[in-house]
Tab-separated table of C-alpha atoms and ligand atoms in Angstrom:
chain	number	residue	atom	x	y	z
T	1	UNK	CA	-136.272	26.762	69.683
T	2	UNK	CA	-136.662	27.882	72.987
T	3	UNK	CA	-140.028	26.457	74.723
T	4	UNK	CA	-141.687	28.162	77.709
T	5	UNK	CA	-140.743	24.901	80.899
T	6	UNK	CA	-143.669	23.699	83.125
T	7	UNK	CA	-142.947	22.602	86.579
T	8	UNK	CA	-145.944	20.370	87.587
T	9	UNK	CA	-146.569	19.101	90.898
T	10	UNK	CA	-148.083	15.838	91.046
T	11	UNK	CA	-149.374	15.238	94.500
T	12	UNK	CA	-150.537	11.963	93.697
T	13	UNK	CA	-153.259	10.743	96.660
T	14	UNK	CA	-151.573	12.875	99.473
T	15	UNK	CA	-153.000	15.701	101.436
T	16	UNK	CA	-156.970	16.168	102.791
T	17	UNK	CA	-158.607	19.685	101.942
T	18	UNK	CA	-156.387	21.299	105.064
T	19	UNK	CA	-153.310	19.937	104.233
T	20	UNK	CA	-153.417	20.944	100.944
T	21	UNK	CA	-154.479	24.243	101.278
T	22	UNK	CA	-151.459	24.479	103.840
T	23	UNK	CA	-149.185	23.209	101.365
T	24	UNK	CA	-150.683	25.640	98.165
T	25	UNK	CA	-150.300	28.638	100.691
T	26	UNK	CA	-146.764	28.008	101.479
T	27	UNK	CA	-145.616	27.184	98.114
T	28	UNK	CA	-147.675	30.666	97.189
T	29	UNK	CA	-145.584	32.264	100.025
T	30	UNK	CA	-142.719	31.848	98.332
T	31	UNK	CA	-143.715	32.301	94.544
T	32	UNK	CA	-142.777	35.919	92.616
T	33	UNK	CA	-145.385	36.675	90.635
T	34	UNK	CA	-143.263	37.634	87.495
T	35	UNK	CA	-142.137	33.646	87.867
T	36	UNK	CA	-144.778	33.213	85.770
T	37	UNK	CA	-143.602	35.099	82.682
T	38	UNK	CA	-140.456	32.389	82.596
T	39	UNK	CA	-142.068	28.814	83.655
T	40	UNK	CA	-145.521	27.622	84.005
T	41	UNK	CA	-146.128	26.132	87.517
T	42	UNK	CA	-149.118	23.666	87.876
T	43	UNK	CA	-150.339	22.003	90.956
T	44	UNK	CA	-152.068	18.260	90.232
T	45	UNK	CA	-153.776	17.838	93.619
T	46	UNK	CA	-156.688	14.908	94.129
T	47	UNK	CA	-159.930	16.129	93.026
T	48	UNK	CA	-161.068	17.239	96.640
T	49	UNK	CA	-158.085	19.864	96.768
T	50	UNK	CA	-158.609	21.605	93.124
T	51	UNK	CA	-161.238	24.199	94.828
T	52	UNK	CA	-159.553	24.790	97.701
T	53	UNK	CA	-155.746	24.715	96.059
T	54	UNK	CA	-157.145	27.113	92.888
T	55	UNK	CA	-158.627	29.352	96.009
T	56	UNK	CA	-155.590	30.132	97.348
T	57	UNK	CA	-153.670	30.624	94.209
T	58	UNK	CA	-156.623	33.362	93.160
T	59	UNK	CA	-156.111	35.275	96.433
T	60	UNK	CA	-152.622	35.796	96.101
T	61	UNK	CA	-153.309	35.834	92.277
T	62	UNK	CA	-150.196	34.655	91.176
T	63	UNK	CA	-149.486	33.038	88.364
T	64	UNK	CA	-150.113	28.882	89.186
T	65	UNK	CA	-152.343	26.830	87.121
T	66	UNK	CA	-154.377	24.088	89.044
T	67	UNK	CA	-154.376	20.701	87.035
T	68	UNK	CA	-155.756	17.417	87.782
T	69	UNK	CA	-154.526	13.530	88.410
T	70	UNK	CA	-157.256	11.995	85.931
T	71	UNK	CA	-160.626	12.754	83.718
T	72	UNK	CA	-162.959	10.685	82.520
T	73	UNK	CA	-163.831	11.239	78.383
T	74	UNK	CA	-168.162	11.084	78.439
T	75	UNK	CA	-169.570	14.534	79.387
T	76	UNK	CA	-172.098	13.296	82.034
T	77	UNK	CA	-174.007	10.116	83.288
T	78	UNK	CA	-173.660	6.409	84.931
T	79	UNK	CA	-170.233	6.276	85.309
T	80	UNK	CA	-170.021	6.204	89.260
T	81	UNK	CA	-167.100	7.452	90.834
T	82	UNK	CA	-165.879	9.129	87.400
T	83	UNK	CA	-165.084	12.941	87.118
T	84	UNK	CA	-165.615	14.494	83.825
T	85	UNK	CA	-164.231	17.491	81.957
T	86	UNK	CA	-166.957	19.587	82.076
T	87	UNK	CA	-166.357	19.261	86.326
T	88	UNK	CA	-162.769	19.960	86.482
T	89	UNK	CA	-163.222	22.904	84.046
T	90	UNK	CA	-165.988	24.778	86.279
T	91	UNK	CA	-163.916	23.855	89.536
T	92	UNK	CA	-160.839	26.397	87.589
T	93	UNK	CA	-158.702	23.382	86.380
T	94	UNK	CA	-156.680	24.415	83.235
T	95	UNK	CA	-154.592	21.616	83.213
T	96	UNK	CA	-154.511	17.415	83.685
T	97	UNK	CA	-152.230	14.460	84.248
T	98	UNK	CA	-153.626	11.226	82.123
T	99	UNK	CA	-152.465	7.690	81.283
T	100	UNK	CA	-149.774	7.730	84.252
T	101	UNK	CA	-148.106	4.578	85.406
T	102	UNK	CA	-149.834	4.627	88.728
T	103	UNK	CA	-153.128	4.487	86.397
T	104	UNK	CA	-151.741	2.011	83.850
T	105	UNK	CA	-150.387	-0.498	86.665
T	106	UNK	CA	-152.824	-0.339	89.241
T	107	UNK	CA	-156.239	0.719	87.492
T	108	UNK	CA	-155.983	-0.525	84.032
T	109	UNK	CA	-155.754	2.211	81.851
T	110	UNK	CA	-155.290	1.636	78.556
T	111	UNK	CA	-153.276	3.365	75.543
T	112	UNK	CA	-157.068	4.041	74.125
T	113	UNK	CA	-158.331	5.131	77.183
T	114	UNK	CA	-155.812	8.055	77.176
T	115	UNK	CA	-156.347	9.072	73.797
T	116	UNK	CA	-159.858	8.914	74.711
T	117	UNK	CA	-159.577	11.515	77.794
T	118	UNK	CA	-156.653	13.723	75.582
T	119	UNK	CA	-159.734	14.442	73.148
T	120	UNK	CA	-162.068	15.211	76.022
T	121	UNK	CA	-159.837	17.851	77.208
T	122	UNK	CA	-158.662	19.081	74.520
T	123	UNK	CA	-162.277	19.868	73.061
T	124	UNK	CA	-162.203	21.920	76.661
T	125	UNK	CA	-159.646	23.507	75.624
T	126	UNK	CA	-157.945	22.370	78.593
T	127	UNK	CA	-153.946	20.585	78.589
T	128	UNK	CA	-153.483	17.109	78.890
T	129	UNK	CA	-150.050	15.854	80.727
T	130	UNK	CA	-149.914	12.949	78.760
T	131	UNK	CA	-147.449	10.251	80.646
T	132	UNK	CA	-145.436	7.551	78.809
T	133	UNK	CA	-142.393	5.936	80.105
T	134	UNK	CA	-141.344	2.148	80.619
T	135	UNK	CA	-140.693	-0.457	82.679
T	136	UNK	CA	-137.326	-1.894	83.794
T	137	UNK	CA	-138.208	-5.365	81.708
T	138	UNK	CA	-138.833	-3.499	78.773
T	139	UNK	CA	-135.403	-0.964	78.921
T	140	UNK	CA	-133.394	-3.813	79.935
T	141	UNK	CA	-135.013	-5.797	76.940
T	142	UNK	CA	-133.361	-2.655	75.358
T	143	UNK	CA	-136.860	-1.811	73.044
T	144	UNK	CA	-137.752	1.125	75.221
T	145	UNK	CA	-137.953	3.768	72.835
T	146	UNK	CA	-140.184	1.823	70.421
T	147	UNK	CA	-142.556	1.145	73.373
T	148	UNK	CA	-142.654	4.567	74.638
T	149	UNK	CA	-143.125	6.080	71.061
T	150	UNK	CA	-145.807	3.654	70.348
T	151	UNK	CA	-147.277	4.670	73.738
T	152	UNK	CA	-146.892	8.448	72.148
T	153	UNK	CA	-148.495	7.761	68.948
T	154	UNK	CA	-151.511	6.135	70.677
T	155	UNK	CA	-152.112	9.089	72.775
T	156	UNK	CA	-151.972	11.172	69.981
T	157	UNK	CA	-154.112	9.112	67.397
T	158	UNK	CA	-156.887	11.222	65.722
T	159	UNK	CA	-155.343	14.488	67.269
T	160	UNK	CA	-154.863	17.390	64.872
T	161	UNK	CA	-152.152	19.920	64.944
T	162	UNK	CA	-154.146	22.464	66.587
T	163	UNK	CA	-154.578	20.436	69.162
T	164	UNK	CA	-151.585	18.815	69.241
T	165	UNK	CA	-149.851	22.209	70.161
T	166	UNK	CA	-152.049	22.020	73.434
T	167	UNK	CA	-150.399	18.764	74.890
T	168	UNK	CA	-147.757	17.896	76.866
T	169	UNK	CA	-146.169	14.791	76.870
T	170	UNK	CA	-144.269	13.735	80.475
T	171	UNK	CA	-141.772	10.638	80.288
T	172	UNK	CA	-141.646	8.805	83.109
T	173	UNK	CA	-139.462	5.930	83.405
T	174	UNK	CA	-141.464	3.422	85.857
T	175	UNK	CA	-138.471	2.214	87.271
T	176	UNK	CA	-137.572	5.849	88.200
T	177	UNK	CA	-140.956	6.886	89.946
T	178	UNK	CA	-140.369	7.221	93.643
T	179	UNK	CA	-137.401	4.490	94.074
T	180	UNK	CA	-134.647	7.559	94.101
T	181	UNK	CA	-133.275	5.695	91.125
T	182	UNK	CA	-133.213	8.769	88.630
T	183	UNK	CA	-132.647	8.400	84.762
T	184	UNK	CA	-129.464	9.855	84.210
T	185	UNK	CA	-129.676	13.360	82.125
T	186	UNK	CA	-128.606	11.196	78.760
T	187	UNK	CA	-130.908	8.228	79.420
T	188	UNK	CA	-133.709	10.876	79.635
T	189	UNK	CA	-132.650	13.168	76.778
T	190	UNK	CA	-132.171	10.047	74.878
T	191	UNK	CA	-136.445	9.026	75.394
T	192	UNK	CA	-137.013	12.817	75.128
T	193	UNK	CA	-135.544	13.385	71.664
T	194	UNK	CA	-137.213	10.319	70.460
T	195	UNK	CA	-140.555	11.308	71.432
T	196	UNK	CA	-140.081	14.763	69.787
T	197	UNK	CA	-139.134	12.900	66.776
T	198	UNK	CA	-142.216	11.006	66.812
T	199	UNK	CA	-144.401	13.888	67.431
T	200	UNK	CA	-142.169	15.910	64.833
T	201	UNK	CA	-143.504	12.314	62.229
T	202	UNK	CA	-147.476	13.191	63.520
T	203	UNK	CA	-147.206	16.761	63.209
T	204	UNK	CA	-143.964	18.617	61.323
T	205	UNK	CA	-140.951	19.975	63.045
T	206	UNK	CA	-142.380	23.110	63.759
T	207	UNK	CA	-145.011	21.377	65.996
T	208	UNK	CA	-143.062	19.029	67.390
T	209	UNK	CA	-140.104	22.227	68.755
T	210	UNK	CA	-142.639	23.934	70.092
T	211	UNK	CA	-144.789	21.183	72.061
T	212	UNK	CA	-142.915	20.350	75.901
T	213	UNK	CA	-141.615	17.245	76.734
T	214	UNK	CA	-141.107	16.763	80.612
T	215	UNK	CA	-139.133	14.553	82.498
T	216	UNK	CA	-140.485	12.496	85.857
T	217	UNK	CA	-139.169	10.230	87.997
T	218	UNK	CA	-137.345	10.887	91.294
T	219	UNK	CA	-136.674	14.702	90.138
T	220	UNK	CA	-135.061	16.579	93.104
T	221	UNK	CA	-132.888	19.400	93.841
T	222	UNK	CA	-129.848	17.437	93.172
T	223	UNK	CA	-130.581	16.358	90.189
T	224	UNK	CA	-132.478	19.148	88.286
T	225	UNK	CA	-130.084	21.180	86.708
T	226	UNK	CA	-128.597	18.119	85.010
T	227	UNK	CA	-131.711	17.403	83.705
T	228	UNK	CA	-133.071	20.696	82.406
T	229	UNK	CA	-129.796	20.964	80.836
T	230	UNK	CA	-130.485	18.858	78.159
T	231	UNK	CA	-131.509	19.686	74.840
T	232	UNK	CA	-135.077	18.065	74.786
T	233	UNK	CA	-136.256	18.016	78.482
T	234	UNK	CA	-138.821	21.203	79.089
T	235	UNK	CA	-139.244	20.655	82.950
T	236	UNK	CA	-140.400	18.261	85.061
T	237	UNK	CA	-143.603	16.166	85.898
T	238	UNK	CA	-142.660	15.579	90.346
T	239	UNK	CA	-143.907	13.427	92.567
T	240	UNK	CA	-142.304	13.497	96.383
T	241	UNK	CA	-140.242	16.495	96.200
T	242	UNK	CA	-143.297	18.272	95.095
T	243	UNK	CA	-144.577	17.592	98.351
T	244	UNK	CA	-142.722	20.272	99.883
T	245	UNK	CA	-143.223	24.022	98.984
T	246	UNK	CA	-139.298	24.532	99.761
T	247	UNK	CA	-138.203	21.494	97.222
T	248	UNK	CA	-141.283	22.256	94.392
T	249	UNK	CA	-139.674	25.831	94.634
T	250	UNK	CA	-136.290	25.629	94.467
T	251	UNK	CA	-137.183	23.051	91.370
T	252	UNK	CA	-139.446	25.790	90.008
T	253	UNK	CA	-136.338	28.042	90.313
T	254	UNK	CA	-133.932	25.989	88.562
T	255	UNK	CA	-136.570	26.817	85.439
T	256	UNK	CA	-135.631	30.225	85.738
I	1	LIG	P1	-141.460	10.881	92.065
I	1	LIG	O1	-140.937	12.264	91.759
I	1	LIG	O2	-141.929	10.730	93.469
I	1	LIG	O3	-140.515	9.819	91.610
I	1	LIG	O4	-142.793	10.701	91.172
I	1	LIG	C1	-142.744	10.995	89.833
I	1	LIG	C2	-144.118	10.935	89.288
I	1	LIG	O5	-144.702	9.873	89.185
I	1	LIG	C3	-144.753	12.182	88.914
I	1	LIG	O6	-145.927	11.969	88.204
């Protein structure tokens, strides 16, 4: 089956209000609009940036969804220096990153906490980016696809098919985020395929082909095609290159 790719941006904590709207203007400086008919483009800026990034996208209307880094599940309340769904959806967000390394390593998030925010969005009708990927103790201890399909079926517990059809799943090796050390294409295809055959276990084959599995971890120019070649990878989930508008493009390109 062939599935629509998605080139997110994940600008991670980089760029004030200015900077970003510099970079969202020069990436929409060189966007075609009829891009959008062959790859959906999203931009995960930090919370500050989603106006001002969505903004610019709207007065060049072209064809880029805004997304966020991170939700929080409960609709409103005492949960101080939380963002919640109902927020991100008014500020124009369509689309958002949860349960990614940075958040499991350094902030604690939990396999439950993801689930948790994937059913807050998804009763938004907005698209989780739901990350999964492994450590270098774990793939050396050679059990990474059970731990990254047990991450998968965590994220997904409770979801229906319906909904289901509205996620996308990123893998992101940890050992490959921002060190230059890339998966190779077959040591991504290989994670890839196994989460589709998880999510084709929860769902059906039908569901599972039709649902986008993204790759993420030191994706550049160099090594995109390679990657996109293979059978299972639907795009790409980017952290540095995604930085700048002339790298996020020509890795946008390489989707056409
Ligand atoms: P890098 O592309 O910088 O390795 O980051 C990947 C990533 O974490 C995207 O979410």
């Amino acid at each position: 089956m062939k599935r629509k790719p998605m080139m997110a941006g994940n600008w991670k904590m980089n760029n004030t209000i200015s900077e970003g709207v510099v970079l969202a203007q020069q990436i929409c400086n060189r966007f075609e609009k009829d891009w959008g008919e062959d790859v959906d483009v999203v931009l995960c800026t930090p919370f500050l940036d989603l106006k001002p990034a969505w903004t610019v996208v709207d007065f060049e209307n072209l064809p880029i969804y805004i997304g966020a880094q991170n939700c929080y599940w409960e609709e409103a309340g005492a949960f101080t220096g939380e963002i919640s769904v109902g927020m991100l959806k008014e500020a124009r967000v369509t689309h958002c990153i949860i349960g990614h390394s940075e958040r499991r390593t350094l902030f604690g998030e939990l396999n439950e906490d993801v689930n948790k925010k994937a059913k807050a969005l998804l009763a938004q009708k907005m698209t989780p980016i739901i990350c999964v990927g492994e450590s270098l103790s774990v793939r050396d201890e050679g059990t990474h696809l059970e731990y990254v399909c047990a991450q998968v079926k965590a994220a997904f517990a409770g979801i229906d098919d319906i909904d289901a059809k509205n996620c996308v799943v990123a893998y992101e090796p940890i050992w490959a985020i921002g060190t230059g050390r890339t998966a190779t294409p077959e040591q991504a295809q290989e994670v890839c395929a196994a989460i589709r055959s998880t999510l084709a276990e929860l769902y059906g084959q039908e569901i599972a082909d039709g649902m986008r599995v993204l790759y993420g971890g030191s994706m550049n120019t160099g090594n995109v095609e390679g990657l996109l070649a293979m059978e299972d990878i639907d795009g790409g989930l980017i952290g540095g290159a995604a930085l700048k508008a002339e790298s996020f493009v020509e890795l946008i390109k390489a989707c056409l």
